C-alpha positions as a Python dict, from the first residue, in 0.01 Angstrom:
ca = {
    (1, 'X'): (0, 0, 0),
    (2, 'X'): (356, 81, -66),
    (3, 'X'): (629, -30, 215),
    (4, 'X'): (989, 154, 256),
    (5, 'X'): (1249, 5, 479),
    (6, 'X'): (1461, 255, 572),
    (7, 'X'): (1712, 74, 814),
    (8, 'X'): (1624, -74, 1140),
    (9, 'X'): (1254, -43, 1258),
    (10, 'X'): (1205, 275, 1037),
    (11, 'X'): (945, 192, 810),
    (12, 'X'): (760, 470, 567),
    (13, 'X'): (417, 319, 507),
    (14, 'X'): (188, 486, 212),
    (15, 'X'): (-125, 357, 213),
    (16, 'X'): (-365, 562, -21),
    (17, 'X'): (-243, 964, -17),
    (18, 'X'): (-139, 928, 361),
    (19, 'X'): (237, 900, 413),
    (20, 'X'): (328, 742, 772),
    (21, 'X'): (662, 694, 931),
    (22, 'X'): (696, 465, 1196),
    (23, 'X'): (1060, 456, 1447),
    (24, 'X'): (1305, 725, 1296),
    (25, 'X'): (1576, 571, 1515),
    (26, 'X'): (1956, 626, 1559),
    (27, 'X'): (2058, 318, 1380),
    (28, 'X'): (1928, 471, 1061),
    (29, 'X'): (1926, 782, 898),
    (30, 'X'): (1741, 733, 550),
    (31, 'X'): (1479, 908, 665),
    (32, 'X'): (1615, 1244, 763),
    (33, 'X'): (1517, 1429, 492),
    (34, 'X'): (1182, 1322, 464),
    (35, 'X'): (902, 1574, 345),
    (36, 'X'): (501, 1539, 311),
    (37, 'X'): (436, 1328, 567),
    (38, 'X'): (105, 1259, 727),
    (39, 'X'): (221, 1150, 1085),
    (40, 'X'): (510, 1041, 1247),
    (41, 'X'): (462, 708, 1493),
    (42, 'X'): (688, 594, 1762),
    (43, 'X'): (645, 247, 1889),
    (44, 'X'): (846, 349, 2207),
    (45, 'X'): (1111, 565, 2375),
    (46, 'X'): (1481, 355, 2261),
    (47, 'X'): (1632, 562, 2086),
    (48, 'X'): (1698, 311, 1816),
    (49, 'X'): (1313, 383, 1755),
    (50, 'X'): (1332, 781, 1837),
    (51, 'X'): (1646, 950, 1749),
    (52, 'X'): (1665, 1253, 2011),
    (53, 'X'): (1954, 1390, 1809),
    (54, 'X'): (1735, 1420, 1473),
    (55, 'X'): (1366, 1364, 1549),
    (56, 'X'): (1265, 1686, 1643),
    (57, 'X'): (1425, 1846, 1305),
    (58, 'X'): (1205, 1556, 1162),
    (59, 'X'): (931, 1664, 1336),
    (60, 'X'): (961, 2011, 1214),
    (61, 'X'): (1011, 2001, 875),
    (62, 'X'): (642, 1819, 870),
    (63, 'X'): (444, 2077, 1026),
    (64, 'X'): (139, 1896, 875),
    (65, 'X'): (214, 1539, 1020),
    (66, 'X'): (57, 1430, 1330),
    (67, 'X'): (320, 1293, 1607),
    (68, 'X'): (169, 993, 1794),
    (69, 'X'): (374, 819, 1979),
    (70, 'X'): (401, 576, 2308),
    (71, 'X'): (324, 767, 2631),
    (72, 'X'): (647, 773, 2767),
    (73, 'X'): (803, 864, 2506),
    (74, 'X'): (787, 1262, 2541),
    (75, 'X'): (970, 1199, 2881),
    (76, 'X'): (1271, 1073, 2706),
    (77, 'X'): (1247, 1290, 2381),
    (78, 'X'): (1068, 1609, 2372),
    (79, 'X'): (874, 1641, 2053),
    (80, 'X'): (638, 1973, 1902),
    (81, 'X'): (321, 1831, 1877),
    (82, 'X'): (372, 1491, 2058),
    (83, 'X'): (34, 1303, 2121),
    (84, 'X'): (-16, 1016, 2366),
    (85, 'X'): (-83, 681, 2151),
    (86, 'X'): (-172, 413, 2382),
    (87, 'X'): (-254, 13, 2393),
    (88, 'X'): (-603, -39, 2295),
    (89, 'X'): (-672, 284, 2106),
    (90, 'X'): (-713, 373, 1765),
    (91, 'X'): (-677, 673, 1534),
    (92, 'X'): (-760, 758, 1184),
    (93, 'X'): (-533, 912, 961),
    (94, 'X'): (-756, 998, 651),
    (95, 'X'): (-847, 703, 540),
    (96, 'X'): (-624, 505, 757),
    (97, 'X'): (-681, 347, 1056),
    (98, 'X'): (-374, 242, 1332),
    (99, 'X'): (-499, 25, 1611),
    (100, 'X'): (-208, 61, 1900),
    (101, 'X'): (-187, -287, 2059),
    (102, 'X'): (36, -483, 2359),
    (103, 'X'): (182, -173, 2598),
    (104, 'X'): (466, -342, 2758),
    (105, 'X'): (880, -404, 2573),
    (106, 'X'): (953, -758, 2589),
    (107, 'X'): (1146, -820, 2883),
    (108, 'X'): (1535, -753, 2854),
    (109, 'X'): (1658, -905, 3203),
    (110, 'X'): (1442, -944, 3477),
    (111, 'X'): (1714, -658, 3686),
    (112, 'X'): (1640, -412, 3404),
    (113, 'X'): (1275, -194, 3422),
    (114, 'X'): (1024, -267, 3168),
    (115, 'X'): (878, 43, 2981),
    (116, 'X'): (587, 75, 2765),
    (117, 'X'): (605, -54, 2379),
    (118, 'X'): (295, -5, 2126),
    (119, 'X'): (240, -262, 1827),
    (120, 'X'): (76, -55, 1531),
    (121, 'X'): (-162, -237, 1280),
    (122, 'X'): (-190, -12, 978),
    (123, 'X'): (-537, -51, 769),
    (124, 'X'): (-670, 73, 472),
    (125, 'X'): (-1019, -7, 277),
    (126, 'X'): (-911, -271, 12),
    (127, 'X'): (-540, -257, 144),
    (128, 'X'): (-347, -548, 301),
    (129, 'X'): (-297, -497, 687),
    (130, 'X'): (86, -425, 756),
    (131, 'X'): (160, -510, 1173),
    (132, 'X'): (504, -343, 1316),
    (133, 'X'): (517, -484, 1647),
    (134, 'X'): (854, -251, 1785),
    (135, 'X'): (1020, -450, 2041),
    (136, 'X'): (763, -708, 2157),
    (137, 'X'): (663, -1016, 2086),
    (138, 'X'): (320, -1049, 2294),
    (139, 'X'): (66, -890, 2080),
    (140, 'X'): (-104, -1134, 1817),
    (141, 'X'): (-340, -917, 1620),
    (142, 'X'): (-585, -1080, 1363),
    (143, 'X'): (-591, -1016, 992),
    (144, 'X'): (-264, -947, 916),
    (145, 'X'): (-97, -959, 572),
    (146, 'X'): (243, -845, 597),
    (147, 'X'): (477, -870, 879),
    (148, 'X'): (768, -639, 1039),
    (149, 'X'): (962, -915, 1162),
    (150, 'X'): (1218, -811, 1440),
    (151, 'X'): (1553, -995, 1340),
    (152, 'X'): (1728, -945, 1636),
    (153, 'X'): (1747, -773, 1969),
    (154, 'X'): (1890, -824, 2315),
    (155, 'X'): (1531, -911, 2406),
    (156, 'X'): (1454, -1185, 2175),
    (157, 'X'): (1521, -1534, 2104),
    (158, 'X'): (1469, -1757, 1788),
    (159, 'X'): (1222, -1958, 1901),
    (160, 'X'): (1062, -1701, 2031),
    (161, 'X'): (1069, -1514, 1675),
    (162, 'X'): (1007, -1804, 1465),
    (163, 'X'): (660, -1855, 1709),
    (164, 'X'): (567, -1507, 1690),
    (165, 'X'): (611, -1517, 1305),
    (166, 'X'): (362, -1841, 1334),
    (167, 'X'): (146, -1737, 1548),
    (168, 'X'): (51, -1372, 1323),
    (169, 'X'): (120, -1605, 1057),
    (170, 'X'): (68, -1355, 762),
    (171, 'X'): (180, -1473, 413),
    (172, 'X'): (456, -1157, 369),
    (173, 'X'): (675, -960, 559),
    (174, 'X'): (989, -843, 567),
    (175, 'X'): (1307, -795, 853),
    (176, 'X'): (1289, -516, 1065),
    (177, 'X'): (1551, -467, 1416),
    (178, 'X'): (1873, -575, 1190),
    (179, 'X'): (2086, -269, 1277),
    (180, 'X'): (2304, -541, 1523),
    (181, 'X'): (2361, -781, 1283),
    (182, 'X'): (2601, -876, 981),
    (183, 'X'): (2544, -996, 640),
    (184, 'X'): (2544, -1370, 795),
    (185, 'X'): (2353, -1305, 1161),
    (186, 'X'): (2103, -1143, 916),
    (187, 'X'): (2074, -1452, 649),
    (188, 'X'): (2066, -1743, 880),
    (189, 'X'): (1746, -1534, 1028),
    (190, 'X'): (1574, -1411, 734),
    (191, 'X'): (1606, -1790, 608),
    (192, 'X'): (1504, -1936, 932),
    (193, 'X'): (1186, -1782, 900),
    (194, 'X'): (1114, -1826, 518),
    (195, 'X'): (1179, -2224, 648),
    (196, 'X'): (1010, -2217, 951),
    (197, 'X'): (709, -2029, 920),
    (198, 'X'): (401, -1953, 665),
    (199, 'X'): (575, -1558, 627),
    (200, 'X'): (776, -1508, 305),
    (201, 'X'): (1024, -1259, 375),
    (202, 'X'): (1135, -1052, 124),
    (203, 'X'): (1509, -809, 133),
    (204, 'X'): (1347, -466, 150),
    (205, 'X'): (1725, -326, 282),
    (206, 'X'): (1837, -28, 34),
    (207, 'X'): (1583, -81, -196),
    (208, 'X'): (1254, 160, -271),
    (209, 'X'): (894, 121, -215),
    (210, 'X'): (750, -231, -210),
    (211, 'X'): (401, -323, -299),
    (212, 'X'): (306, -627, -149),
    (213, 'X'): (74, -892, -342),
}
């Protein structure tokens, strides 16, 4: 398995010969010229996670790629080929399995609406299990390797990130949700969590494919 972080909560997973690219959001645009992809998954409708302005150019320029995202999502941003991906299902992408877990955001503030968020656990045969949990912090899934770690958001605490990171407690992972903060919001996180918790991060930010251990 080979992991790109391409800004945000964009992540370009290749596990075997399937390409997958989870959240092209608005905070990022390293992925707009992306080619060959197998599917395109959307965690939820923000559009941090689903760029309305360049998705659907995305979305054509991989007429292969499958588009599976959150249900509400095609209410908010009308995609060619959107399918419904909800909580407790499961697809195959060749030989790749994503198991869609939670269904709710983490709450924001109690006045503003919750809408629906998917976790995705990526598997391949004799691959390490890669978790990107979009904007929630609920879903605990067994098994997993290497960690999307949100690093910030209006809906999240510390302590509520350094138990999450425990609690999944896989032995990699890197920072995902950093489009909000600078050089030194971003290092007193990424070190809180190397101190705090059994997940080594790594700095994925401008760099190419990782392979993790």
């Amino acid at each position: 398995m080979q992991l790109t972080h391409l800004g945000h909560s964009a992540v370009l997973v290749e596990a075997g010969d399937v390409r997958i690219l989870i959240d092209p959001g608005n905070f990022s645009d390293a992925w707009h010229d992306l080619t060959d992809l197998d599917a395109i998954l959307v965690t939820h409708l923000h559009p941090d996670h689903i760029d309305p302005a360049h998705a659907p150019a995305l979305v054509a320029a991989n007429p292969q790629a499958r588009v599976l995202v959150e249900p509400g999502v095609p209410d908010a941003v009308p995609l060619d080929r959107a399918e419904p991906l909800a909580a407790d299902t499961t697809v195959e992408l060749g030989g790749v399995r994503v198991a869609a877990v939670g269904g709710l955001h983490a709450v924001i503030h109690r006045d503003i609406p919750r809408i629906g968020n998917v976790g995705l656990v990526v598997t391949a045969e004799g691959e390490p299990t890669f978790f990107h949990p979009g904007d929630s912090l609920a879903a605990i899934p067994e098994g997993v390797d290497v960690l999307a770690v949100p690093a910030y958001g209006p809906w999240a605490a510390m302590k509520e990130t350094v138990d999450f990171a425990r609690e999944v407690a896989a032995p990699q992972g890197f920072p995902i949700h950093d489009g909000l903060l600078n050089e030194r919001g971003w290092s007193l996180v990424f070190n809180r969590i190397r101190e705090m918790t059994p997940c080594q991060l790594v700095d994925l930010r401008g760099k190419g494919p990782w392979t993790p251990a």
